[in-house]
Amino acid sequence: PYALGADSDNASPSLDLWYQERHNDEISFGLHVKKTLHTVQSPFQRVDVFESTGFGRVLTLDGLMMCSDRDEFVYHEMISHVPLLVHPNPRRVLVIGGGDGGTLREVLRHDCVEEAVLCEIDGEVVEAARQFFPALAVGLNHPRAKIHIGDGVEFVKNSPKGEFDVVIVDSTDPIGPGVGLFSGEFYNEVKRILTPGGIVMAQCESPWENKFDLAKVYGNLKHAFSSVYSMVGTIPSYPYGYWSWGFASDSQHPFEKIDLDRAKAIEKASKYYNIDIHRSAFALPNFLRQKLVNV
Ligand code: AAT
């Protein structure tokens, strides 16, 4: 959508370009666009990259915000470091989705990780990251990273039992190709490919979005794993600025036994993660507790 603006420093000062993410029929979030860099229609979704004045480079899929230069670190650090610092010895990690490479970058900061496998459905996302997001693509180009282009649901189904110590579901919203990554069948398969004591960490949308059935997704996780916890964090460019992830395991608690030596090294070089944040991220406001009360 175009809007007239008087205070732009663009080449044509009278015509500003704005990006708007419509969260639902009622609420949206907007960014001033400095330059459009890339648009491609893949077999799965429309992939766009633009430069914003407020959040730096932005990657959108079907018009929805996937990451921005300015705040991607919150999402990628939390989805990675929390499970990896709770697991006593994570050696093999699977990332489903996450084609931008940010999660791989954080996972591979852990020296104990021997191999991190990424299964992303859309090769165009990986290409866009390589071309426009060098700070994320370091994860994709890492010598201990293995990139597989394909559907995460199929990949998990075809993986042998007990193959991974940690599985990170860095997926899109539960629409289009992302739907299957929130189902009970999928979480059962994830459990099968985990080693004993394994952990799954899954992107779980904003607790403010009432159209996302958080209780149902947690119910699906709970069907496969004996303990399930919700983790929250603040991501200004995502809907409502307040995000959540689901931590599930049969034996690991999300913060009682953090490997403090490893965690201290990780927090030193992190922009969001630290040990206090790790613990506090599981403190939930009452409205979110209420949503999960029957899980
Ligand atoms: N790390 C950035 C955040 C993301 S990207 C999620 C990725 O999941 C996308 O690249 C998408 O192509 C991929 N994906 C979707 N479905 C599948 C599937 N079935 N198998 C493998 N990969 C898949 C997440 C942003 C969070 C949402 C913000 N609103």
CSV table of C-alpha atoms and ligand atoms in Angstrom, one decimal:
chain,number,residue,atom,x,y,z
A,1,PRO,CA,0.0,0.0,0.0
A,2,TYR,CA,1.1,3.5,-0.8
A,3,ALA,CA,0.7,6.5,1.5
A,4,LEU,CA,1.6,10.1,1.1
A,5,GLY,CA,4.3,11.3,3.4
A,6,ALA,CA,6.0,14.7,3.8
A,7,ASP,CA,9.1,13.8,5.9
A,8,SER,CA,10.7,11.1,3.7
A,9,ASP,CA,14.4,11.1,2.7
A,10,ASN,CA,13.6,8.9,-0.3
A,11,ALA,CA,14.5,9.8,-3.9
A,12,SER,CA,10.9,10.8,-4.5
A,13,PRO,CA,9.9,12.4,-1.2
A,14,SER,CA,6.2,12.6,-1.9
A,15,LEU,CA,5.7,8.9,-2.5
A,16,ASP,CA,6.5,6.6,0.4
A,17,LEU,CA,6.2,2.9,0.2
A,18,TRP,CA,4.9,1.0,3.2
A,19,TYR,CA,4.8,-2.7,4.1
A,20,GLN,CA,1.9,-3.9,6.1
A,21,GLU,CA,1.5,-7.3,7.7
A,22,ARG,CA,-2.1,-8.2,8.4
A,23,HIS,CA,-2.2,-10.4,11.5
A,24,ASN,CA,-5.9,-11.0,11.1
A,25,ASP,CA,-8.9,-9.0,9.9
A,26,GLU,CA,-8.5,-6.5,12.7
A,27,ILE,CA,-4.8,-5.8,13.4
A,28,SER,CA,-1.7,-5.0,11.3
A,29,PHE,CA,1.9,-3.9,11.7
A,30,GLY,CA,3.7,-1.6,9.3
A,31,LEU,CA,7.2,-0.7,8.2
A,32,HIS,CA,8.5,2.1,6.0
A,33,VAL,CA,10.2,0.5,2.9
A,34,LYS,CA,13.5,2.0,1.7
A,35,LYS,CA,14.0,-0.4,-1.1
A,36,THR,CA,12.5,-3.6,-2.5
A,37,LEU,CA,15.3,-6.1,-3.2
A,38,HIS,CA,13.8,-9.4,-4.2
A,39,THR,CA,10.5,-11.0,-5.2
A,40,VAL,CA,10.0,-14.6,-6.3
A,41,GLN,CA,7.1,-17.0,-6.4
A,42,SER,CA,8.3,-20.4,-5.3
A,43,PRO,CA,6.2,-23.6,-5.6
A,44,PHE,CA,5.3,-23.1,-2.0
A,45,GLN,CA,5.0,-19.4,-1.3
A,46,ARG,CA,5.9,-15.8,-2.3
A,47,VAL,CA,9.3,-14.9,-1.1
A,48,ASP,CA,10.1,-11.1,-0.7
A,49,VAL,CA,13.1,-9.3,0.7
A,50,PHE,CA,13.1,-5.5,1.3
A,51,GLU,CA,15.1,-2.9,3.1
A,52,SER,CA,13.2,-1.1,5.8
A,53,THR,CA,14.3,2.1,7.5
A,54,GLY,CA,13.2,0.9,10.9
A,55,PHE,CA,14.2,-2.8,11.1
A,56,GLY,CA,16.9,-3.2,8.3
A,57,ARG,CA,16.5,-6.0,5.9
A,58,VAL,CA,13.3,-8.0,6.1
A,59,LEU,CA,12.3,-11.4,4.7
A,60,THR,CA,8.6,-12.1,4.2
A,61,LEU,CA,6.8,-15.3,3.1
A,62,ASP,CA,3.4,-14.8,1.5
A,63,GLY,CA,3.6,-11.3,3.0
A,64,LEU,CA,4.2,-12.4,6.5
A,65,MET,CA,7.3,-11.4,8.5
A,66,MET,CA,9.9,-14.2,8.9
A,67,CYS,CA,12.8,-12.2,10.1
A,68,SER,CA,14.4,-8.8,10.2
A,69,ASP,CA,18.0,-7.7,10.7
A,70,ARG,CA,17.2,-5.8,13.8
A,71,ASP,CA,15.5,-8.4,15.9
A,72,GLU,CA,16.2,-11.8,14.4
A,73,PHE,CA,18.6,-12.6,17.2
A,74,VAL,CA,15.9,-12.9,19.8
A,75,TYR,CA,14.1,-15.7,18.0
A,76,HIS,CA,17.2,-17.5,16.9
A,77,GLU,CA,19.0,-17.4,20.2
A,78,MET,CA,16.0,-18.5,22.3
A,79,ILE,CA,14.8,-21.3,20.1
A,80,SER,CA,18.4,-22.7,20.0
A,81,HIS,CA,20.2,-22.0,23.3
A,82,VAL,CA,17.5,-23.0,25.7
A,83,PRO,CA,17.2,-26.7,24.5
A,84,LEU,CA,20.9,-27.0,23.8
A,85,LEU,CA,21.9,-25.8,27.2
A,86,VAL,CA,19.4,-28.0,29.0
A,87,HIS,CA,20.4,-31.2,27.2
A,88,PRO,CA,23.5,-32.6,28.8
A,89,ASN,CA,25.3,-33.5,25.6
A,90,PRO,CA,23.6,-32.4,22.4
A,91,ARG,CA,25.6,-33.9,19.5
A,92,ARG,CA,23.1,-34.2,16.7
A,93,VAL,CA,20.5,-31.5,16.1
A,94,LEU,CA,17.7,-31.3,13.5
A,95,VAL,CA,16.2,-28.0,12.5
A,96,ILE,CA,12.9,-28.1,10.6
A,97,GLY,CA,12.2,-25.0,8.5
A,98,GLY,CA,14.6,-22.2,9.4
A,99,GLY,CA,15.8,-21.9,5.8
A,100,ASP,CA,17.2,-18.4,6.5
A,101,GLY,CA,20.1,-20.1,8.5
A,102,GLY,CA,19.7,-18.1,11.8
A,103,THR,CA,18.9,-21.1,13.9
A,104,LEU,CA,21.7,-23.1,12.4
A,105,ARG,CA,24.1,-20.2,13.2
A,106,GLU,CA,23.1,-20.3,16.8
A,107,VAL,CA,23.1,-24.1,17.1
A,108,LEU,CA,26.6,-24.3,15.7
A,109,ARG,CA,28.0,-22.0,18.3
A,110,HIS,CA,27.8,-25.0,20.5
A,111,ASP,CA,31.1,-27.0,20.1
A,112,CYS,CA,29.5,-30.2,21.3
A,113,VAL,CA,27.2,-30.3,18.3
A,114,GLU,CA,28.8,-32.6,15.8
A,115,GLU,CA,26.3,-32.1,13.0
A,116,ALA,CA,23.2,-29.9,12.5
A,117,VAL,CA,20.8,-31.0,9.8
A,118,LEU,CA,18.4,-28.4,8.3
A,119,CYS,CA,15.3,-29.6,6.5
A,120,GLU,CA,13.7,-26.6,4.7
A,121,ILE,CA,10.8,-27.1,2.3
A,122,ASP,CA,11.6,-24.1,0.1
A,123,GLY,CA,15.0,-23.8,-1.7
A,124,GLU,CA,14.1,-20.2,-2.6
A,125,VAL,CA,14.2,-19.2,1.1
A,126,VAL,CA,17.8,-20.6,1.4
A,127,GLU,CA,18.8,-18.8,-1.8
A,128,ALA,CA,17.3,-15.5,-0.6
A,129,ALA,CA,19.2,-15.8,2.7
A,130,ARG,CA,22.5,-16.6,0.9
A,131,GLN,CA,22.0,-13.5,-1.3
A,132,PHE,CA,20.6,-10.9,1.1
A,133,PHE,CA,21.2,-12.0,4.7
A,134,PRO,CA,24.9,-12.8,5.0
A,135,ALA,CA,24.7,-12.6,8.9
A,136,LEU,CA,22.2,-15.5,8.8
A,137,ALA,CA,23.7,-17.5,5.9
A,138,VAL,CA,26.8,-18.1,8.0
A,139,GLY,CA,24.7,-20.9,9.5
A,140,LEU,CA,23.9,-22.4,6.1
A,141,ASN,CA,27.6,-22.3,5.0
A,142,HIS,CA,29.0,-23.8,8.3
A,143,PRO,CA,31.1,-26.9,7.8
A,144,ARG,CA,29.1,-28.8,10.4
A,145,ALA,CA,25.7,-27.9,8.8
A,146,LYS,CA,24.0,-30.2,6.4
A,147,ILE,CA,21.2,-28.7,4.2
A,148,HIS,CA,18.3,-30.8,3.0
A,149,ILE,CA,15.5,-29.3,0.8
A,150,GLY,CA,12.3,-31.1,1.5
A,151,ASP,CA,9.2,-31.4,3.6
A,152,GLY,CA,9.9,-31.7,7.3
A,153,VAL,CA,7.0,-34.0,7.9
A,154,GLU,CA,8.4,-36.5,5.3
A,155,PHE,CA,12.0,-36.0,6.5
A,156,VAL,CA,11.1,-36.9,10.1
A,157,LYS,CA,8.9,-39.9,8.9
A,158,ASN,CA,11.9,-41.2,6.9
A,159,SER,CA,14.6,-40.7,9.6
A,160,PRO,CA,15.7,-43.7,11.7
A,161,LYS,CA,14.8,-44.1,15.4
A,162,GLY,CA,16.9,-42.2,17.9
A,163,GLU,CA,18.8,-40.1,15.4
A,164,PHE,CA,18.8,-36.7,17.0
A,165,ASP,CA,19.3,-35.3,20.5
A,166,VAL,CA,17.4,-32.1,19.9
A,167,VAL,CA,14.8,-31.2,17.2
A,168,ILE,CA,14.0,-27.6,16.6
A,169,VAL,CA,10.8,-26.8,14.7
A,170,ASP,CA,11.5,-23.4,13.2
A,171,SER,CA,8.4,-23.4,11.2
A,172,THR,CA,6.1,-20.8,9.6
A,173,ASP,CA,2.6,-20.1,10.8
A,174,PRO,CA,0.2,-23.1,10.7
A,175,ILE,CA,-1.0,-22.2,7.2
A,176,GLY,CA,0.1,-23.6,3.9
A,177,PRO,CA,3.2,-25.9,4.1
A,178,GLY,CA,3.5,-25.3,7.8
A,179,VAL,CA,0.2,-27.0,8.9
A,180,GLY,CA,1.6,-30.5,9.3
A,181,LEU,CA,4.3,-29.3,11.6
A,182,PHE,CA,1.8,-28.6,14.4
A,183,SER,CA,0.0,-32.0,14.3
A,184,GLY,CA,0.0,-34.8,16.9
A,185,GLU,CA,1.2,-37.4,14.3
A,186,PHE,CA,4.2,-35.2,13.5
A,187,TYR,CA,5.1,-34.8,17.2
A,188,ASN,CA,4.9,-38.6,17.7
A,189,GLU,CA,7.3,-39.1,14.8
A,190,VAL,CA,9.6,-36.4,16.3
A,191,LYS,CA,9.7,-38.3,19.5
A,192,ARG,CA,10.6,-41.5,17.7
A,193,ILE,CA,13.7,-40.0,16.0
A,194,LEU,CA,14.9,-38.4,19.3
A,195,THR,CA,17.5,-40.1,21.5
A,196,PRO,CA,16.3,-40.9,25.1
A,197,GLY,CA,16.3,-37.6,27.0
A,198,GLY,CA,15.8,-35.7,23.8
A,199,ILE,CA,14.1,-32.4,23.5
A,200,VAL,CA,11.9,-30.7,21.0
A,201,MET,CA,11.5,-26.9,20.8
A,202,ALA,CA,8.8,-25.6,18.5
A,203,GLN,CA,7.8,-22.2,17.3
A,204,CYS,CA,4.3,-21.6,18.8
A,205,GLU,CA,3.0,-18.2,17.6
A,206,SER,CA,1.9,-15.3,19.7
A,207,PRO,CA,-0.2,-16.0,22.9
A,208,TRP,CA,-2.2,-12.8,21.9
A,209,GLU,CA,-3.5,-14.3,18.7
A,210,ASN,CA,-6.8,-15.9,19.6
A,211,LYS,CA,-7.1,-17.5,16.1
A,212,PHE,CA,-4.2,-19.8,16.9
A,213,ASP,CA,-5.3,-22.7,19.0
A,214,LEU,CA,-2.4,-22.8,21.4
A,215,ALA,CA,-4.2,-25.3,23.7
A,216,LYS,CA,-4.6,-27.7,20.8
A,217,VAL,CA,-1.0,-27.6,19.7
A,218,TYR,CA,0.2,-28.1,23.3
A,219,GLY,CA,-2.3,-30.9,23.6
A,220,ASN,CA,-0.7,-32.5,20.5
A,221,LEU,CA,2.8,-32.1,22.1
A,222,LYS,CA,1.5,-33.5,25.4
A,223,HIS,CA,0.2,-36.5,23.7
A,224,ALA,CA,3.8,-37.4,22.6
A,225,PHE,CA,5.9,-36.1,25.5
A,226,SER,CA,5.3,-36.3,29.2
A,227,SER,CA,6.2,-32.7,30.0
A,228,VAL,CA,5.5,-29.6,27.9
A,229,TYR,CA,6.3,-26.0,28.8
A,230,SER,CA,5.6,-22.7,27.2
A,231,MET,CA,8.5,-20.2,26.7
A,232,VAL,CA,7.9,-16.5,25.9
A,233,GLY,CA,10.0,-13.7,24.5
A,234,THR,CA,9.7,-10.3,23.0
A,235,ILE,CA,10.1,-9.9,19.2
A,236,PRO,CA,9.0,-6.4,18.1
A,237,SER,CA,8.6,-7.2,14.4
A,238,TYR,CA,6.4,-10.3,15.0
A,239,PRO,CA,2.6,-10.0,15.6
A,240,TYR,CA,1.9,-8.4,18.9
A,241,GLY,CA,5.6,-8.2,19.6
A,242,TYR,CA,5.3,-11.1,22.1
A,243,TRP,CA,6.1,-14.6,21.0
A,244,SER,CA,6.0,-18.2,22.4
A,245,TRP,CA,7.7,-21.5,21.8
A,246,GLY,CA,6.9,-25.0,23.2
A,247,PHE,CA,9.5,-27.0,25.0
A,248,ALA,CA,8.7,-30.7,25.2
A,249,SER,CA,10.7,-33.7,26.6
A,250,ASP,CA,10.1,-36.9,28.5
A,251,SER,CA,12.9,-36.3,31.0
A,252,GLN,CA,14.4,-32.8,30.8
A,253,HIS,CA,13.1,-29.8,32.8
A,254,PRO,CA,13.5,-26.5,30.8
A,255,PHE,CA,15.6,-24.6,33.4
A,256,GLU,CA,16.3,-26.6,36.6
A,257,LYS,CA,19.6,-28.1,35.2
A,258,ILE,CA,21.1,-25.6,32.8
A,259,ASP,CA,24.7,-26.5,32.0
A,260,LEU,CA,26.1,-23.4,33.6
A,261,ASP,CA,29.6,-23.6,32.2
A,262,ARG,CA,28.4,-23.8,28.6
A,263,ALA,CA,25.7,-21.3,29.3
A,264,LYS,CA,28.1,-18.7,30.6
A,265,ALA,CA,30.2,-19.0,27.4
A,266,ILE,CA,27.1,-18.7,25.2
A,267,GLU,CA,25.6,-15.7,27.1
A,268,LYS,CA,28.8,-13.8,26.8
A,269,ALA,CA,28.5,-13.6,23.0
A,270,SER,CA,24.6,-13.3,22.8
A,271,LYS,CA,22.4,-10.3,22.3
A,272,TYR,CA,19.3,-11.6,24.1
A,273,TYR,CA,20.1,-14.9,25.8
A,274,ASN,CA,21.5,-15.0,29.3
A,275,ILE,CA,20.9,-17.4,32.2
A,276,ASP,CA,18.4,-15.1,33.9
A,277,ILE,CA,16.4,-14.7,30.7
A,278,HIS,CA,16.5,-18.5,30.2
A,279,ARG,CA,14.9,-19.0,33.6
A,280,SER,CA,12.4,-16.1,33.4
A,281,ALA,CA,11.2,-17.1,29.9
A,282,PHE,CA,9.2,-19.8,31.4
A,283,ALA,CA,7.3,-17.4,33.8
A,284,LEU,CA,4.0,-17.0,32.1
A,285,PRO,CA,1.3,-14.3,32.5
A,286,ASN,CA,-2.0,-15.5,33.9
A,287,PHE,CA,-3.9,-15.2,30.6
A,288,LEU,CA,-1.4,-17.6,29.0
A,289,ARG,CA,-1.5,-20.0,31.9
A,290,GLN,CA,-5.3,-19.9,31.5
A,291,LYS,CA,-5.1,-20.9,27.9
A,292,LEU,CA,-3.0,-23.9,28.8
A,293,VAL,CA,-4.9,-24.9,32.0
A,294,ASN,CA,-6.4,-28.0,30.5
A,295,VAL,CA,-3.3,-29.3,28.7
B,1,AAT,N1,13.9,-18.5,11.3
B,1,AAT,C1,12.9,-17.6,10.7
B,1,AAT,C2,11.6,-17.9,11.0
B,1,AAT,C3,10.7,-18.7,10.4
B,1,AAT,S1,10.9,-19.3,8.9
B,1,AAT,C4,10.1,-20.8,8.8
B,1,AAT,C5,10.5,-21.6,7.6
B,1,AAT,O1,9.7,-22.9,7.6
B,1,AAT,C6,10.2,-21.1,6.2
B,1,AAT,O2,11.4,-20.9,5.5
B,1,AAT,C7,9.3,-22.1,5.5
B,1,AAT,O3,9.6,-22.3,4.1
B,1,AAT,C8,9.6,-23.3,6.3
B,1,AAT,N2,8.6,-24.4,6.2
B,1,AAT,C9,7.3,-24.3,6.2
B,1,AAT,N3,6.7,-25.5,6.2
B,1,AAT,C10,7.7,-26.4,6.1
B,1,AAT,C11,7.7,-27.8,6.1
B,1,AAT,N4,6.6,-28.6,6.0
B,1,AAT,N5,8.9,-28.5,6.1
B,1,AAT,C12,10.0,-27.7,6.1
B,1,AAT,N6,10.1,-26.4,6.2
B,1,AAT,C13,8.9,-25.7,6.2
B,1,AAT,C14,9.5,-18.9,11.2
B,1,AAT,C15,8.8,-17.6,11.5
B,1,AAT,C16,7.8,-17.7,12.5
B,1,AAT,C17,6.4,-17.1,12.1
B,1,AAT,C18,6.3,-15.6,12.2
B,1,AAT,N7,5.0,-15.1,12.0
